Every structure is written in C-alpha cells, then in structure tokens.
Short mmCIF file of C-alpha atoms in Angstrom, two decimals:
data_model
loop_
_atom_site.label_atom_id
_atom_site.label_comp_id
_atom_site.label_asym_id
_atom_site.label_seq_id
_atom_site.Cartn_x
_atom_site.Cartn_y
_atom_site.Cartn_z
CA MET A 1 15.82 -36.78 -18.81
CA LYS A 2 18.03 -36.98 -21.89
CA MET A 3 15.12 -38.12 -24.10
CA ARG A 4 13.11 -35.11 -22.99
CA ALA A 5 15.90 -32.75 -24.10
CA VAL A 6 16.14 -34.49 -27.47
CA ARG A 7 12.38 -34.24 -27.92
CA THR A 8 12.44 -30.53 -27.04
CA VAL A 9 15.18 -29.84 -29.60
CA CYS A 10 13.33 -31.84 -32.28
CA CYS A 11 10.10 -29.95 -31.64
CA ALA A 12 11.93 -26.61 -31.83
CA LEU A 13 13.53 -27.58 -35.14
CA LEU A 14 10.20 -28.70 -36.57
CA ALA A 15 8.53 -25.46 -35.49
CA ALA A 16 11.33 -23.43 -37.10
CA CYS A 17 10.80 -25.29 -40.38
CA LEU A 18 7.10 -24.53 -40.36
CA LEU A 19 7.32 -20.82 -39.55
CA PRO A 20 7.28 -18.22 -42.30
CA ALA A 21 10.89 -17.77 -43.33
CA ALA A 22 11.34 -14.40 -44.99
CA THR A 23 9.77 -11.66 -47.01
CA ARG A 24 11.37 -9.57 -49.69
CA ALA A 25 9.47 -6.32 -50.06
CA ASP A 26 12.05 -3.85 -51.32
CA GLY A 27 10.59 -2.89 -54.66
CA PRO A 28 7.95 -3.53 -57.29
CA ASP A 29 9.20 -7.08 -57.85
CA ASN A 30 8.74 -8.13 -54.22
CA TRP A 31 8.20 -11.77 -53.41
CA ALA A 32 7.71 -13.69 -50.17
CA LEU A 33 9.27 -16.87 -48.89
CA ALA A 34 6.09 -17.97 -47.16
CA GLY A 35 7.55 -21.02 -45.45
CA ARG A 36 9.75 -24.08 -45.55
CA LEU A 37 9.19 -27.73 -45.01
CA GLY A 38 12.60 -29.36 -44.81
CA LEU A 39 14.34 -28.63 -48.13
CA LEU A 40 11.08 -27.55 -49.78
CA GLN A 41 10.54 -23.77 -49.95
CA PHE A 42 7.25 -22.04 -50.77
CA VAL A 43 7.55 -18.68 -52.54
CA VAL A 44 4.71 -16.31 -53.43
CA VAL A 45 5.33 -13.96 -56.37
CA PRO A 46 3.34 -10.99 -57.69
CA GLU A 47 0.94 -11.80 -60.51
CA ALA A 48 2.66 -9.23 -62.74
CA PHE A 49 5.78 -11.44 -62.83
CA ALA A 50 4.05 -14.86 -62.92
CA ARG A 51 5.06 -15.53 -66.55
CA GLU A 52 8.63 -14.16 -66.50
CA GLY A 53 11.23 -16.93 -66.44
CA ASP A 54 14.14 -14.57 -65.71
CA TYR A 55 12.32 -13.31 -62.63
CA TYR A 56 12.12 -16.86 -61.23
CA ARG A 57 15.80 -17.46 -62.03
CA ARG A 58 16.77 -14.42 -59.93
CA ILE A 59 14.73 -15.71 -57.00
CA ILE A 60 16.14 -19.23 -57.41
CA ASP A 61 19.67 -17.79 -57.41
CA GLU A 62 18.88 -16.15 -54.09
CA VAL A 63 17.00 -18.91 -52.25
CA CYS A 64 19.17 -21.70 -53.69
CA ALA A 65 22.50 -19.91 -53.34
CA ASP A 66 24.50 -23.11 -52.80
CA LYS A 67 24.78 -24.31 -56.41
CA VAL A 68 25.78 -27.88 -55.48
CA ALA A 69 23.15 -28.51 -52.79
CA SER A 70 19.68 -29.90 -53.38
CA CYS A 71 17.01 -27.23 -53.55
CA PHE A 72 13.27 -27.54 -54.04
CA VAL A 73 11.02 -24.49 -54.57
CA ARG A 74 7.31 -24.21 -55.30
CA PHE A 75 6.07 -20.84 -56.57
CA PHE A 76 2.55 -19.44 -56.28
CA THR A 77 0.67 -16.18 -56.81
CA ASN A 78 -1.87 -14.70 -54.41
CA SER A 79 -4.54 -12.90 -56.46
CA THR A 80 -7.03 -12.97 -53.58
CA GLY A 81 -4.68 -11.20 -51.16
CA ALA A 82 -5.03 -14.03 -48.65
CA LYS A 83 -2.96 -13.70 -45.49
CA LEU A 84 0.27 -15.65 -45.93
CA ASP A 85 0.32 -18.31 -43.26
CA PHE A 86 2.02 -21.65 -43.31
CA PRO A 87 0.73 -24.07 -44.34
CA LEU A 88 -0.39 -21.92 -47.25
CA PRO A 89 -4.11 -21.15 -47.49
CA ASP A 90 -6.07 -22.95 -50.23
CA ALA A 91 -6.51 -19.68 -52.15
CA VAL A 92 -2.72 -19.54 -52.65
CA LEU A 93 -2.27 -23.28 -53.18
CA ASN A 94 -4.77 -23.02 -56.06
CA GLU A 95 -2.43 -20.60 -57.89
CA PRO A 96 0.78 -22.56 -58.61
CA THR A 97 3.13 -21.02 -61.17
CA VAL A 98 6.49 -22.82 -61.22
CA MET A 99 8.10 -25.87 -59.70
CA PHE A 100 11.90 -25.90 -59.41
CA GLN A 101 13.97 -28.86 -58.26
CA ARG A 102 17.73 -29.32 -58.07
CA SER A 103 18.95 -32.70 -56.96
CA ALA A 104 22.52 -32.92 -55.72
CA LYS A 105 22.30 -36.71 -55.75
CA HIS A 106 21.17 -36.97 -59.38
CA GLN A 107 23.05 -33.87 -60.62
CA ARG A 108 19.88 -32.65 -62.31
CA GLU A 109 17.71 -29.52 -62.37
CA GLN A 110 14.07 -29.28 -63.39
CA PHE A 111 12.11 -26.07 -64.02
CA GLN A 112 8.43 -26.65 -64.83
CA TRP A 113 5.61 -24.21 -65.50
CA SER A 114 2.16 -24.78 -64.08
CA CYS A 115 -0.34 -25.91 -66.74
CA ARG A 116 -2.72 -23.16 -65.62
CA LEU A 117 -0.38 -20.50 -67.03
CA GLY A 118 -0.23 -22.02 -70.52
CA MET A 119 3.56 -21.47 -70.63
CA ALA A 120 4.81 -25.06 -70.89
CA GLU A 121 6.74 -25.86 -74.02
CA SER A 122 6.75 -29.60 -73.41
CA SER A 123 5.40 -30.68 -70.03
CA CYS A 124 3.68 -28.93 -67.17
CA PHE A 125 2.34 -29.87 -63.77
#
C-alpha cells in the first residue's frame, strides 16, 4: 500500500512538471512560460523582441529569481501562432532564440543566441 502512495505522488509531481506553468500577458512585451521539465523552463517570446538582449535579461530575472540556484531556460518565438502545448509543437521548437544556463555547482552563467538569428558574437547554438 505504501508503494502505491509513493507512485501516486511521483506521478502527480511529474504531471505538474509537464503542465504549462504560466503566461505573462500584461502588455506589448508579453511572453509565456510554456512549460517546465525539471529545472528546464521553456519560454516563448514575441518576435518583435527576439533580438533584444535586455528583454531576455528581464525575463531571466523573473523566472530565475533565486540568483544562487541553478536555472536553465530555452527561449523560442512562435511566428505560426501554434497553440502552446507542452511538449512544445515542432513549429515552436523550430524557432529557438536564446539558451540561458546558470549552474550553481560550477558558479557559471551562459547566455547564447541561436545561430538562426545571426546575433552571436562568438558562438551560437
């Protein structure tokens, strides 16, 4: 009986990680936290802001509020207007913009532009 309760709790936690997490739609710079997978967060941003580094920093400050914890965010645009489900539809996955990683263990941050945007100064993904 105890194993069944543990399994139920684990399934509920997994389902919560896979559900869409939040949407921010309170202005022209709205963005959506489309879902989470453990520490990895998937954010969809408007195309108008896809090349604005300060815009991403504001979002990162919000979704990675704990400055000493690990935080991993993948950003995308959605030019096709595809319905935001999780896992993300291919139309959205084909439009990566930025990859952000903060590792508490290695005390290191990495902010990388997608090669498709032509914004990378040194390396892109």
